[in-house]
CSV table of C-alpha atoms in Angstrom, one decimal:
chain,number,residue,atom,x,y,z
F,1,UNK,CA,12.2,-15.7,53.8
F,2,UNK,CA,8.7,-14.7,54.1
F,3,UNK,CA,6.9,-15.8,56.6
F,4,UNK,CA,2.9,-15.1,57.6
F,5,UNK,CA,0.8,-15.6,60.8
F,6,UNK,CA,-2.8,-15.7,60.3
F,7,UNK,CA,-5.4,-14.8,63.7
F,8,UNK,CA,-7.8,-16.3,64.6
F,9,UNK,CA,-7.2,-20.0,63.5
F,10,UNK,CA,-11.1,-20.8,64.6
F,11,UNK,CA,-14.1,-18.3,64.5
F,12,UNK,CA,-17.5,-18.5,65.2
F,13,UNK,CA,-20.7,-16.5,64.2
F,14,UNK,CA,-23.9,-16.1,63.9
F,15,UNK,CA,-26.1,-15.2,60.3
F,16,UNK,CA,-25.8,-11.7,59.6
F,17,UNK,CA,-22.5,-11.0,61.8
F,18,UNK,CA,-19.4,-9.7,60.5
F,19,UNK,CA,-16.2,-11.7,60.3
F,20,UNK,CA,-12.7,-10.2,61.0
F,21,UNK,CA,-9.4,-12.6,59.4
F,22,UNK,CA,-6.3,-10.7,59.8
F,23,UNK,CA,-2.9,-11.5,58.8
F,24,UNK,CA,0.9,-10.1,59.1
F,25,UNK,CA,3.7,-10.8,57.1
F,26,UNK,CA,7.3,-10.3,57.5
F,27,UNK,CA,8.7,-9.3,54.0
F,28,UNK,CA,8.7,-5.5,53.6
F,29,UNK,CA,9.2,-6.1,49.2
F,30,UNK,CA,6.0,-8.2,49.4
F,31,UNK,CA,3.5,-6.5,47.1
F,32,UNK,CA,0.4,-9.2,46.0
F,33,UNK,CA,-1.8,-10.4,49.2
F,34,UNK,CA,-4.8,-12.7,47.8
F,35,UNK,CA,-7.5,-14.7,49.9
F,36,UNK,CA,-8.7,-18.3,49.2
F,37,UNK,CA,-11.5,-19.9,50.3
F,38,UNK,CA,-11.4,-23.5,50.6
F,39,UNK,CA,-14.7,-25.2,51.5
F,40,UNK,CA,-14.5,-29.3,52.7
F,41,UNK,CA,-12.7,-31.6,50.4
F,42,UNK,CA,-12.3,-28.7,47.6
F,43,UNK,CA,-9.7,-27.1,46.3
F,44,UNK,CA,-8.6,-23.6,47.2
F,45,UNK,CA,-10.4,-20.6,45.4
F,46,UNK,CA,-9.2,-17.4,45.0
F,47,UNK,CA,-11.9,-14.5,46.5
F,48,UNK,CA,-10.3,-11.4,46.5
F,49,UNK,CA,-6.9,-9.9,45.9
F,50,UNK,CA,-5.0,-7.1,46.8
F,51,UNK,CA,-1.8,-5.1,46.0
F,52,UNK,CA,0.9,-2.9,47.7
F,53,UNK,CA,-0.5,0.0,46.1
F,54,UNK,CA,-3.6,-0.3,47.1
F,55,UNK,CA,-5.4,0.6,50.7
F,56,UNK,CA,-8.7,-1.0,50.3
F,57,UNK,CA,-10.5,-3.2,48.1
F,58,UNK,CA,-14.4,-4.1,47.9
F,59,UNK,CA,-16.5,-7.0,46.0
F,60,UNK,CA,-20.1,-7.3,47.7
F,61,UNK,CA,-19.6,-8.3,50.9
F,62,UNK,CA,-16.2,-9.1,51.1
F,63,UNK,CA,-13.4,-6.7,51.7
F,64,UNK,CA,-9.6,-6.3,52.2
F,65,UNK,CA,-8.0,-3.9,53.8
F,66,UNK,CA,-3.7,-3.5,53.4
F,67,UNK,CA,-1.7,-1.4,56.2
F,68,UNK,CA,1.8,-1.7,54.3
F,69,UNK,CA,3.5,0.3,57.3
F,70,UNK,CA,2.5,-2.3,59.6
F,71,UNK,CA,2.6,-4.9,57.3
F,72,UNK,CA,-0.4,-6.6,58.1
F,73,UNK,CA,-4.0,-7.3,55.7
F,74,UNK,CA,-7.2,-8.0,56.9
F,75,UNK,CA,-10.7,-9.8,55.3
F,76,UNK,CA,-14.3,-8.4,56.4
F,77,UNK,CA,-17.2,-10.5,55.4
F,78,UNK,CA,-20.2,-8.3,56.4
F,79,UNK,CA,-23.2,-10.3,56.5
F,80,UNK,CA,-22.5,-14.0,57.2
F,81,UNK,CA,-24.4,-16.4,55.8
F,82,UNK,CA,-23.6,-20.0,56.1
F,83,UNK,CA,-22.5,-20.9,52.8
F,84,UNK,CA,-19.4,-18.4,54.1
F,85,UNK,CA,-18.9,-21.4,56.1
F,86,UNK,CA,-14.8,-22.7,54.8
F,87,UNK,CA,-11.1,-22.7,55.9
F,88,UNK,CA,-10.2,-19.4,54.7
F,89,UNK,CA,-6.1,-18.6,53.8
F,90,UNK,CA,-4.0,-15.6,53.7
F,91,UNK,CA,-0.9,-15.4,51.1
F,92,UNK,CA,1.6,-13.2,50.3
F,93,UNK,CA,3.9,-13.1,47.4
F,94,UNK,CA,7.4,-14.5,48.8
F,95,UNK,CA,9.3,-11.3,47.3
F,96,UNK,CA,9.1,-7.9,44.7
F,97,UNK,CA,9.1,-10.0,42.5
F,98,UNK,CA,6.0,-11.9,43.4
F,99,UNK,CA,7.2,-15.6,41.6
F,100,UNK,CA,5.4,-17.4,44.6
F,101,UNK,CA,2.9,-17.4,47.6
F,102,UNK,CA,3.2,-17.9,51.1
F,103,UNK,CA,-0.2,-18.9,52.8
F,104,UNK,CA,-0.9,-18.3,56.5
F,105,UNK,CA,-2.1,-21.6,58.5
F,106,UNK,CA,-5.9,-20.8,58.1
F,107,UNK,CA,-8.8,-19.4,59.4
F,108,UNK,CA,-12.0,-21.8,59.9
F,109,UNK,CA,-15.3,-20.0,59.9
F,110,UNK,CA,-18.5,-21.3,60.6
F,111,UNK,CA,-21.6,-19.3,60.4
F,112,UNK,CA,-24.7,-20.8,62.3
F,113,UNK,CA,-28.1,-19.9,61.5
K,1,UNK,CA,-11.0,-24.8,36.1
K,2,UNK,CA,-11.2,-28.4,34.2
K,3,UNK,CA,-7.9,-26.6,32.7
K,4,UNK,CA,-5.7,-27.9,35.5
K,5,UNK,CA,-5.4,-31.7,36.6
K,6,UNK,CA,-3.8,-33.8,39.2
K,7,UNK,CA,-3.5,-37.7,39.0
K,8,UNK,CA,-4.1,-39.4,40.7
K,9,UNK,CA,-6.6,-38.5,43.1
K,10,UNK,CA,-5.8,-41.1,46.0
K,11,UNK,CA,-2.7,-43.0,46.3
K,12,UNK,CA,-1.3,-45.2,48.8
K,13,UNK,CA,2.3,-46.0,48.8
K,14,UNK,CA,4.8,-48.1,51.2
K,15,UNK,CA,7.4,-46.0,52.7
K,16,UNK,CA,10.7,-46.0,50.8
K,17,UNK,CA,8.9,-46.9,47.3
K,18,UNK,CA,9.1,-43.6,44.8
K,19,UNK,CA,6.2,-42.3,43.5
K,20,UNK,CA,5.4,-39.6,41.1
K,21,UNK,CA,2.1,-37.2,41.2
K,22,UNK,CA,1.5,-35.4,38.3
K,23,UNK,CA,-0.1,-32.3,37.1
K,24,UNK,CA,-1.1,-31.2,33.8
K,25,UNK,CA,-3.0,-27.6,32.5
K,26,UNK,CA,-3.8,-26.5,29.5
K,27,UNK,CA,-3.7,-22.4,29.6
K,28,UNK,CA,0.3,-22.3,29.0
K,29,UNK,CA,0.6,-20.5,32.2
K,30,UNK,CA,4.2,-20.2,32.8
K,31,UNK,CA,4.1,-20.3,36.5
K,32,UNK,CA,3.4,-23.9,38.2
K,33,UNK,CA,3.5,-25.0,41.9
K,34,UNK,CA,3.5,-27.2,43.8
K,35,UNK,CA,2.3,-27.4,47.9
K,36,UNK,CA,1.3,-29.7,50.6
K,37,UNK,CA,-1.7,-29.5,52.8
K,38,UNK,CA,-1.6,-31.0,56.4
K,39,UNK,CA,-3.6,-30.2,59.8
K,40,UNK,CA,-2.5,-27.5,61.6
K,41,UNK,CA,0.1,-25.9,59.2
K,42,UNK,CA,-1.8,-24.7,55.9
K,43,UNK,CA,-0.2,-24.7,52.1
K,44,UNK,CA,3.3,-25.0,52.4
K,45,UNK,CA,5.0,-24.4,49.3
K,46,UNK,CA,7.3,-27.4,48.1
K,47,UNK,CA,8.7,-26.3,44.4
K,48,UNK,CA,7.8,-23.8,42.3
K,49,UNK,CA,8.7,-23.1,38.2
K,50,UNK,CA,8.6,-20.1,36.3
K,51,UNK,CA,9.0,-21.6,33.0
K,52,UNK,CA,10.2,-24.9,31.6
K,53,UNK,CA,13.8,-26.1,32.7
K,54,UNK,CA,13.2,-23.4,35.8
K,55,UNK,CA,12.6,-25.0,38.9
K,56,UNK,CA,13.2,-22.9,42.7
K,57,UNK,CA,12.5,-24.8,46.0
K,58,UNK,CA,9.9,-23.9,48.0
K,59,UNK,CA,10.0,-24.1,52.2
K,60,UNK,CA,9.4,-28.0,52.2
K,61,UNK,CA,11.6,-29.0,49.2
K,62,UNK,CA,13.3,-32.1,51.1
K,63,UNK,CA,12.4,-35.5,49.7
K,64,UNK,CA,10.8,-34.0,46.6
K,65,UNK,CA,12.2,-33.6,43.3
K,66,UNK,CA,10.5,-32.0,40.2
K,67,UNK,CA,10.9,-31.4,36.8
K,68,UNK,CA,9.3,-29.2,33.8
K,69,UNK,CA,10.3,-30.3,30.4
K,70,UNK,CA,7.2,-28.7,28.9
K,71,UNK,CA,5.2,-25.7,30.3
K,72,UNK,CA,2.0,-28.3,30.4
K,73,UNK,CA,3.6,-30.4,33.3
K,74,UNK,CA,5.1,-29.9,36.3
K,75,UNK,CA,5.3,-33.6,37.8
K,76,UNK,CA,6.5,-34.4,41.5
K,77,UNK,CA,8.7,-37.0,42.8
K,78,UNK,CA,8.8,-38.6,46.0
K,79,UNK,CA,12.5,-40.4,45.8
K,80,UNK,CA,11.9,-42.5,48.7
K,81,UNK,CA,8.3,-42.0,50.4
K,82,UNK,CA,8.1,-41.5,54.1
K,83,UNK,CA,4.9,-41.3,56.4
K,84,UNK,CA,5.4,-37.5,57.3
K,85,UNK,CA,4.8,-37.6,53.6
K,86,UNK,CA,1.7,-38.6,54.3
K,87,UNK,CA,-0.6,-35.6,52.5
K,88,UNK,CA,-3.2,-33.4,50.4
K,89,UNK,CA,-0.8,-32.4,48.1
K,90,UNK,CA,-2.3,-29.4,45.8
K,91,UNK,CA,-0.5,-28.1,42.1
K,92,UNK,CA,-1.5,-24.7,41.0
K,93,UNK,CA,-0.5,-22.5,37.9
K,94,UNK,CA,-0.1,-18.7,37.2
K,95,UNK,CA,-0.2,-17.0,34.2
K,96,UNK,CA,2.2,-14.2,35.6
K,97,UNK,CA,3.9,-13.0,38.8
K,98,UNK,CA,2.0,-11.1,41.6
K,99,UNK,CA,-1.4,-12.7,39.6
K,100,UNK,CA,-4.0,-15.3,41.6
K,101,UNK,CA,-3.7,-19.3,41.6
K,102,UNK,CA,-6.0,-21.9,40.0
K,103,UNK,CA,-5.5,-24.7,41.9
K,104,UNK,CA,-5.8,-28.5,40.8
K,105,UNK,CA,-8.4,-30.8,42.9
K,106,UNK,CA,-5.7,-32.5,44.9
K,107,UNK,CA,-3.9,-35.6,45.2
K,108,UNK,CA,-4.7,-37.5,48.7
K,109,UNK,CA,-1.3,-39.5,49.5
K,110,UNK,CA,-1.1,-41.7,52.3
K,111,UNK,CA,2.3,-43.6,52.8
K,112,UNK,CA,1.9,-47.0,54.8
């Protein structure tokens, strides 16, 4: 089955840095890879999706990147701030099909000022 | 997202009683999940349902058992509670495949 690893588990920056999360997954038919931010005590939100088809994908200062050969995805945050401060999750879709998710192990960010 | 809720929010439970978590949403989405949240390991997926009467295990299905007899509900079972059931567990729905999650606010479940 499909199975993800998500790097770093822990990150630290400062205000205004960028933020690197990057993920690989091991099912080749996977074709939906979505990131969740989940800030303390909430529930999971959805930030930004991508899908097989597609390279790159921008809103504001998040981004996600897809390298299907090498079947890994990426999240940029450009321009921390410290409300980007969360537990941040990787998924991909378990097959072609796409009936479920898969979630990496997260990613905790702080941001300090 | 008031459209999706879990009940209850906090449970505590002696091991080997059954108890039942429930979620309920009211967009007739037909896909439904269901996942656990603990340190150090994530969401793992426990069930998930496409549509009422279909129900597909997840990565964590043992000691769980579920059930859809209307596309508004997607309750969980836990036959016989055990403390590595101990949990955030978290319901989501889908209103197709390959499409992003709502997620419910969580049930916390600690088994004693």
């Amino acid at each position: 089955g499909e199975n993800v690893e998500q790097h770093p588990s822990t990150l630290s920056v400062q205000e205004g840095d960028s933020a690197v999360i990057k993920c690989t997954y091991s099912d080749s038919a996977s074709n939906y890879f979505p990131w969740y931010k989940q800030e303390l005590g909430k529930r999971p939100q959805l930030i930004i999706d991508i899908r097989s088809n597609v390279g790159e994908k921008k809103d504001q200062r998040i981004a996600v990147t897809l390298n299907k050969t090498a079947k890994h995805f990426s999240l940029h945050i450009t321009e921390t701030q410290p409300e980007d401060s969360a537990v941040y999750f990787c998924a991909a879709s378990v097959n072609q099909a796409g009936t479920a998710l898969i979630f990496g192990k997260g990613t905790t960010l702080s941001v300090s000022s | 997202d008031a459209g999706i809720t879990q009940s209850p929010r906090y449970k505590i439970t002696e091991t080997g009683r059954q108890v039942t978590l429930m979620c309920h949403q009211t967009w007739s989405h037909s896909y439904m999940f269901w996942y656990r949240q603990d340190l150090g390991h994530g969401l793992r997926l426990i069930y998930y349902s496409a549509a009422a009467d279909i129900t597909d295990k997840g990565e964590v299905p043992d000691g769980y058992v579920v059930s859809r007899s209307k596309t508004e509900n997607f309750p969980l079972t836990l036959e016989s509670a055990t403390r590595s059931q101990t949990s955030v567990y978290f319901c989501a729905s889908s209103e197709r495949p390959n499409y992003g999650y709502t997620f419910g606010s969580g049930t916390r479940l600690t088994v004693v």
